[in-house]
Each structure stands twice: as C-alpha cells, then as structure tokens.
XYZ file of N, CA and C in Angstrom:
447
model
N 0.850 -1.179 0.000
C 0.000 0.000 0.000
C 0.892 1.237 0.000
N 0.446 2.240 -0.694
C 1.200 3.485 -0.779
C 0.299 4.636 -0.342
N 0.803 5.463 0.564
C 0.044 6.612 1.022
C 0.118 7.731 -0.006
N -0.930 8.532 -0.047
C -0.908 9.691 -0.939
C 0.078 10.726 -0.394
N 0.524 11.594 -1.250
C 1.423 12.689 -0.846
C 0.723 13.573 0.192
N -0.580 13.745 0.034
C -1.369 14.553 0.963
C -1.255 13.996 2.383
N -1.436 12.678 2.532
C -1.345 12.042 3.846
C 0.073 12.151 4.392
N 1.057 11.952 3.549
C 2.449 12.086 3.960
C 2.710 13.484 4.518
N 2.255 14.513 3.805
C 2.448 15.892 4.267
C 1.717 16.143 5.583
N 0.518 15.606 5.709
C -0.257 15.792 6.934
C 0.447 15.156 8.130
N 0.979 13.970 7.953
C 1.685 13.302 9.042
C 2.939 14.081 9.433
N 3.651 14.573 8.443
C 4.848 15.373 8.744
C 4.473 16.669 9.455
N 3.377 17.288 9.036
C 2.940 18.539 9.672
C 2.567 18.311 11.134
N 1.793 17.275 11.422
C 1.402 17.045 12.824
C 2.609 16.657 13.673
N 3.560 15.946 13.085
C 4.779 15.619 13.830
C 5.529 16.904 14.177
N 5.646 17.806 13.218
C 6.339 19.067 13.473
C 5.624 19.870 14.552
N 4.299 19.919 14.489
C 3.540 20.685 15.467
C 3.518 20.028 16.849
N 3.777 18.740 16.916
C 3.766 18.025 18.194
C 5.050 18.218 18.988
N 6.113 18.691 18.344
C 7.392 18.863 19.024
C 7.315 20.035 19.983
N 7.645 19.806 21.260
C 7.608 20.915 22.227
C 8.626 21.984 21.870
N 8.236 23.221 22.090
C 9.152 24.340 21.837
C 10.005 24.606 23.064
N 10.313 25.852 23.286
C 11.073 26.259 24.453
C 10.257 25.924 25.697
N 10.903 25.432 26.782
C 10.143 25.112 27.999
C 9.257 26.277 28.433
N 8.001 25.954 28.741
C 7.039 26.959 29.164
C 6.379 27.702 28.021
N 6.789 27.412 26.809
C 6.245 28.086 25.635
C 5.507 27.062 24.782
N 4.296 27.399 24.391
C 3.526 26.494 23.539
C 4.118 26.498 22.129
N 4.290 25.312 21.545
C 4.832 25.289 20.196
C 3.867 25.958 19.228
N 4.400 26.738 18.329
C 3.566 27.403 17.347
C 4.390 27.627 16.091
N 3.776 27.444 14.982
C 4.423 27.686 13.694
C 3.332 28.108 12.734
N 3.701 28.830 11.723
C 2.729 29.209 10.710
C 2.710 28.124 9.638
N 1.680 28.154 8.823
C 1.589 27.213 7.703
C 2.794 27.398 6.791
N 3.182 28.631 6.564
C 4.343 28.913 5.700
C 5.619 28.308 6.291
N 5.801 28.452 7.589
C 6.995 27.889 8.234
C 7.021 26.366 8.135
N 5.889 25.738 8.365
C 5.836 24.276 8.262
C 6.130 23.850 6.827
N 5.579 24.571 5.863
C 5.843 24.256 4.451
C 7.329 24.391 4.137
N 7.955 25.451 4.630
C 9.386 25.655 4.379
C 10.233 24.560 5.010
N 9.940 24.225 6.263
C 10.703 23.196 6.966
C 10.564 21.847 6.263
N 9.374 21.556 5.758
C 9.136 20.276 5.095
C 9.446 20.321 3.600
N 9.907 21.478 3.133
C 10.319 21.658 1.732
C 9.211 21.299 0.742
N 8.020 21.865 1.004
C 6.880 21.653 0.111
C 6.247 23.003 -0.208
N 5.519 23.084 -1.313
C 4.856 24.344 -1.652
C 3.837 24.765 -0.577
N 3.778 26.062 -0.331
C 2.852 26.612 0.649
C 1.408 26.202 0.347
N 1.009 26.264 -0.922
C -0.381 25.943 -1.296
C -0.749 24.514 -0.905
N 0.184 23.580 -1.050
C -0.088 22.191 -0.664
C -0.272 22.083 0.847
N 0.635 22.735 1.584
C 0.550 22.666 3.044
C -0.707 23.355 3.546
N -1.128 24.437 2.904
C -2.347 25.130 3.318
C -3.565 24.205 3.196
N -3.627 23.422 2.141
C -4.735 22.461 1.972
C -4.685 21.391 3.059
N -3.485 20.927 3.372
C -3.308 19.915 4.414
C -3.771 20.468 5.765
N -3.345 21.680 6.089
C -3.702 22.298 7.369
C -5.215 22.478 7.466
N -5.846 22.878 6.385
C -7.307 23.028 6.386
C -7.991 21.706 6.708
N -7.528 20.638 6.102
C -8.116 19.309 6.366
C -7.884 18.898 7.817
N -6.679 19.142 8.334
C -6.370 18.801 9.728
C -7.222 19.609 10.695
N -7.537 20.848 10.347
C -8.444 21.660 11.166
C -9.832 21.043 11.183
N -10.323 20.627 10.016
C -11.655 20.020 9.942
C -11.731 18.738 10.765
N -10.622 18.037 10.876
C -10.583 16.811 11.673
C -10.429 17.097 13.168
N -10.193 18.362 13.529
C -10.013 18.725 14.932
C -8.631 18.410 15.469
N -7.670 18.210 14.589
C -6.315 17.838 14.974
C -5.441 19.074 15.155
N -5.701 20.109 14.379
C -4.906 21.335 14.407
C -5.825 22.525 14.638
N -5.312 23.472 15.405
C -6.021 24.725 15.646
C -5.179 25.851 15.047
N -5.825 26.770 14.374
C -5.115 27.915 13.794
C -5.582 29.185 14.487
N -4.620 29.987 14.910
C -4.929 31.276 15.532
C -4.364 32.367 14.651
N -5.165 33.411 14.448
C -4.742 34.532 13.606
C -4.127 35.636 14.459
N -3.429 36.519 13.773
C -2.910 37.711 14.417
C -1.563 37.523 15.082
N -1.142 38.559 15.769
C 0.144 38.550 16.461
C 0.168 37.418 17.491
N 1.196 36.640 17.474
C 1.295 35.512 18.397
C 0.472 34.325 17.946
N -0.105 34.420 16.765
C -0.925 33.324 16.262
C -0.070 32.245 15.634
N -0.709 31.343 14.998
C -0.019 30.241 14.342
C -0.818 28.974 14.485
N -0.167 27.885 14.217
C -0.803 26.577 14.288
C -0.419 25.888 15.586
N -1.339 25.144 16.123
C -1.059 24.346 17.318
C -1.801 23.027 17.182
N -1.164 21.988 17.636
C -1.797 20.681 17.676
C -2.775 20.677 18.842
N -3.981 20.219 18.622
C -4.968 20.148 19.700
C -4.662 18.928 20.566
N -5.319 18.851 21.697
C -5.152 17.676 22.557
C -5.642 16.430 21.818
N -6.711 16.579 21.049
C -7.199 15.469 20.213
C -6.111 15.044 19.241
N -5.430 16.023 18.661
C -4.353 15.736 17.728
C -3.205 14.988 18.381
N -2.847 15.371 19.591
C -1.745 14.700 20.297
C -2.068 13.246 20.601
N -3.326 12.996 20.975
C -3.733 11.644 21.358
C -4.214 10.810 20.180
N -4.331 11.431 19.017
C -4.901 10.742 17.853
C -4.091 9.506 17.488
N -4.796 8.459 17.187
C -4.168 7.250 16.660
C -3.695 7.544 15.238
N -2.487 7.135 14.943
C -1.964 7.330 13.587
C -2.826 6.551 12.596
N -3.303 5.377 12.985
C -4.188 4.589 12.119
C -5.464 5.346 11.801
N -6.071 5.958 12.827
C -7.292 6.748 12.610
C -7.005 7.905 11.669
N -5.902 8.613 11.918
C -5.570 9.769 11.112
C -5.349 9.385 9.653
N -4.629 8.312 9.418
C -4.384 7.862 8.045
C -5.697 7.447 7.386
N -6.561 6.755 8.122
C -7.876 6.381 7.568
C -8.666 7.615 7.146
N -8.674 8.635 8.006
C -9.425 9.858 7.718
C -8.852 10.586 6.502
N -7.548 10.572 6.364
C -6.898 11.282 5.264
C -6.954 10.503 3.952
N -6.838 9.201 4.041
C -6.839 8.366 2.836
C -8.244 8.044 2.351
N -9.209 8.047 3.256
C -10.566 7.672 2.879
C -10.709 6.162 2.814
N -11.846 5.725 2.413
C -12.141 4.288 2.371
C -11.995 3.708 0.976
N -11.121 4.282 0.195
C -10.902 3.802 -1.177
C -10.360 2.370 -1.177
N -10.756 1.633 -2.181
C -10.215 0.293 -2.380
C -8.777 0.405 -2.869
N -7.978 -0.607 -2.579
C -6.587 -0.621 -3.027
C -6.528 -0.726 -4.550
N -7.438 -1.479 -5.112
C -7.500 -1.619 -6.574
C -8.836 -1.084 -7.061
N -8.853 -0.564 -8.272
C -10.079 -0.028 -8.864
C -10.713 -1.102 -9.744
N -11.756 -1.717 -9.220
C -12.418 -2.792 -9.962
C -13.596 -2.274 -10.782
N -14.052 -1.096 -10.444
C -15.193 -0.497 -11.141
C -14.673 0.630 -12.021
N -15.548 1.395 -12.567
C -15.130 2.545 -13.362
C -15.564 2.422 -14.806
N -14.919 3.213 -15.646
C -15.265 3.252 -17.063
C -15.118 1.888 -17.735
N -14.053 1.198 -17.395
C -13.834 -0.156 -17.906
C -13.695 -1.094 -16.712
N -14.813 -1.625 -16.202
C -14.758 -2.485 -15.022
C -13.951 -3.756 -15.290
N -13.332 -4.250 -14.243
C -12.550 -5.483 -14.349
C -13.497 -6.649 -14.629
N -13.194 -7.479 -15.615
C -14.075 -8.610 -15.931
C -14.072 -9.688 -14.847
N -13.140 -9.630 -13.912
C -13.070 -10.625 -12.841
C -13.845 -10.225 -11.588
N -14.385 -9.024 -11.550
C -14.941 -8.483 -10.309
C -16.011 -9.367 -9.665
N -16.761 -10.099 -10.412
C -17.824 -10.932 -9.834
C -17.275 -12.171 -9.125
N -16.076 -12.602 -9.484
C -15.537 -13.831 -8.898
C -14.089 -13.674 -8.431
N -13.697 -12.464 -8.126
C -12.295 -12.196 -7.793
C -12.035 -12.338 -6.296
N -10.984 -13.051 -5.961
C -10.575 -13.192 -4.563
C -9.497 -12.165 -4.207
N -8.875 -11.581 -5.195
C -7.804 -10.621 -4.955
C -8.312 -9.374 -4.242
N -9.443 -8.879 -4.661
C -10.006 -7.656 -4.075
C -10.187 -7.797 -2.560
N -10.753 -8.910 -2.127
C -10.958 -9.153 -0.692
C -9.637 -9.288 0.057
N -8.686 -9.981 -0.543
C -7.380 -10.157 0.092
C -6.665 -8.812 0.244
N -6.754 -7.975 -0.770
C -6.118 -6.662 -0.694
C -6.796 -5.775 0.346
N -8.106 -5.893 0.475
C -8.843 -5.123 1.489
C -8.409 -5.561 2.889
N -8.229 -6.869 3.087
C -7.755 -7.375 4.383
C -6.341 -6.865 4.669
N -5.499 -6.848 3.663
C -4.132 -6.359 3.828
C -4.140 -4.870 4.193
N -5.014 -4.117 3.556
C -5.136 -2.689 3.842
C -5.557 -2.487 5.300
N -6.521 -3.257 5.751
C -6.992 -3.123 7.133
C -5.895 -3.539 8.120
N -5.102 -4.557 7.778
C -3.980 -4.961 8.628
C -2.957 -3.828 8.738
N -2.739 -3.127 7.638
C -1.839 -1.975 7.620
C -2.335 -0.931 8.623
N -3.623 -0.581 8.563
C -4.183 0.406 9.481
C -4.112 -0.076 10.926
N -4.429 -1.358 11.158
C -4.388 -1.902 12.524
C -2.989 -1.805 13.121
N -1.960 -1.922 12.287
C -0.588 -1.786 12.762
C -0.322 -0.360 13.241
N -0.950 0.614 12.605
C -0.763 2.018 12.978
C -1.667 2.454 14.132
N -2.743 1.713 14.397
C -3.716 2.110 15.420
C -3.120 2.359 16.808
N -2.208 1.536 17.304
C -1.696 1.783 18.659
C -0.778 3.004 18.779
N -0.239 3.470 17.667
C 0.661 4.624 17.696
C -0.122 5.922 17.777
N 0.370 6.860 18.585
C -0.221 8.199 18.621
C 0.759 9.165 17.967
N 0.286 10.350 17.689
C 1.148 11.377 17.121
C 2.308 11.652 18.077
N 2.034 11.674 19.379
C 3.089 11.890 20.368
C 4.158 10.809 20.288
N 3.761 9.561 20.038
C 4.742 8.472 19.889
C 5.702 8.734 18.736
N 5.206 9.367 17.690
C 6.015 9.584 16.492
C 7.161 10.560 16.697
N 7.073 11.377 17.740
C 8.125 12.389 17.913
C 9.135 12.029 18.999
N 9.049 10.801 19.508
C 10.058 10.376 20.473
C 11.420 10.379 19.798
N 12.455 10.459 20.613
C 13.821 10.486 20.088
C 14.075 9.277 19.199
N 14.713 9.483 18.090
C 15.483 10.628 17.631
C 14.695 11.618 16.773
N 13.424 11.373 16.514
C 12.669 12.213 15.586
C 12.452 13.627 16.103
N 12.028 13.784 17.355
C 11.753 15.105 17.914
C 12.924 16.064 17.800
N 14.115 15.660 18.253
C 15.269 16.565 18.118
C 15.579 16.931 16.663
N 15.395 16.008 15.746
C 15.639 16.317 14.331
C 14.625 17.344 13.856
N 13.354 17.177 14.232
C 12.331 18.142 13.852
C 12.638 19.531 14.400
N 13.125 19.602 15.633
C 13.483 20.904 16.215
C 14.637 21.542 15.464
N 15.572 20.731 15.003
C 16.731 21.279 14.295
C 16.348 21.834 12.915
N 15.191 21.437 12.416
C 14.732 21.908 11.105
C 14.002 23.245 11.190
N 13.800 23.754 12.385
C 13.033 24.970 12.575
C 13.568 26.114 11.740
N 12.651 26.882 11.157
C 13.041 28.032 10.350
C 13.146 29.292 11.189
N 12.607 29.243 12.398
C 12.646 30.417 13.284
C 14.002 30.499 13.951
N 14.581 31.664 13.897
C 15.853 31.905 14.552
C 15.735 33.191 15.358
N 14.811 33.158 16.329
C 14.523 34.359 17.139
C 15.702 34.728 18.011
C-alpha cells in the first residue's frame, strides 16, 4: 500500500507541530513555516492544514502571536485513525469505473487486498502522534526549525 502525498504531508505537519518548543512556551508555527521546513509548496501545506483543522487535529490562531497548534485530540490521535481519515475508504484496486474489471464478480484478490489494507491500518492504530516524535525524531524536527529568534 502506498500513502498519498497529501497524507504524507499531513503526518509530517502534525509531527512538526507536536514537538515541544522552548520550555514553558507552547509550540507554534505558521503554515508557511511548516511548508518551508518540510520543503513543500505553501499551497499544498495550506490544503493539508485546512483538512487537519476540519478533523479537529490542528487549531489555527490569527494575528500577532498566532499560528498553528496541535490540539489535545491531535496529540492523542491514533496514527491509524488519522491515516484512515486522510486516505478515505478507497479500495486498493479499482475494480469499477469506465472499464470495469471482468473478474470483479468472482475475484478473490479484491478481498485479500482489502484485508491487507486493514492490517496496515491496525498496525498504525496503537501509535499516537506523540509516539512519532520520540527520540530521535523530535530533536531532528526541532533542528529543522526556520525560526531563529
């Protein structure tokens, strides 16, 4: 199974936002900063952030001192749940469509691939976003910061 680029960017964004900042200071970054750190176009990251907001994973604050913050829901979110929400319930293979597969009525592959997909998600279910930033990942994410205050 291969994740979409959108899901990949979303996972990287929440990992970046989950990294604690300076002690006593809430981590905050703008969409532009996250895009720069992850070396992706701003427009792509803006779409990702919007989707993460709709899922209740990220909160955006405007104005001076504003920025993005991971919500408590986002911190505790299962990576499996998050990937499911971002990827949708699409089948691994496209059996329908303009030219449907002639095997679809008697195919065992489709069911096997669906089971494999669910096993993939179940493997991610116990992990939380907070788990993803444990060492060595968290320190690397901090070193990528674009802010040099």
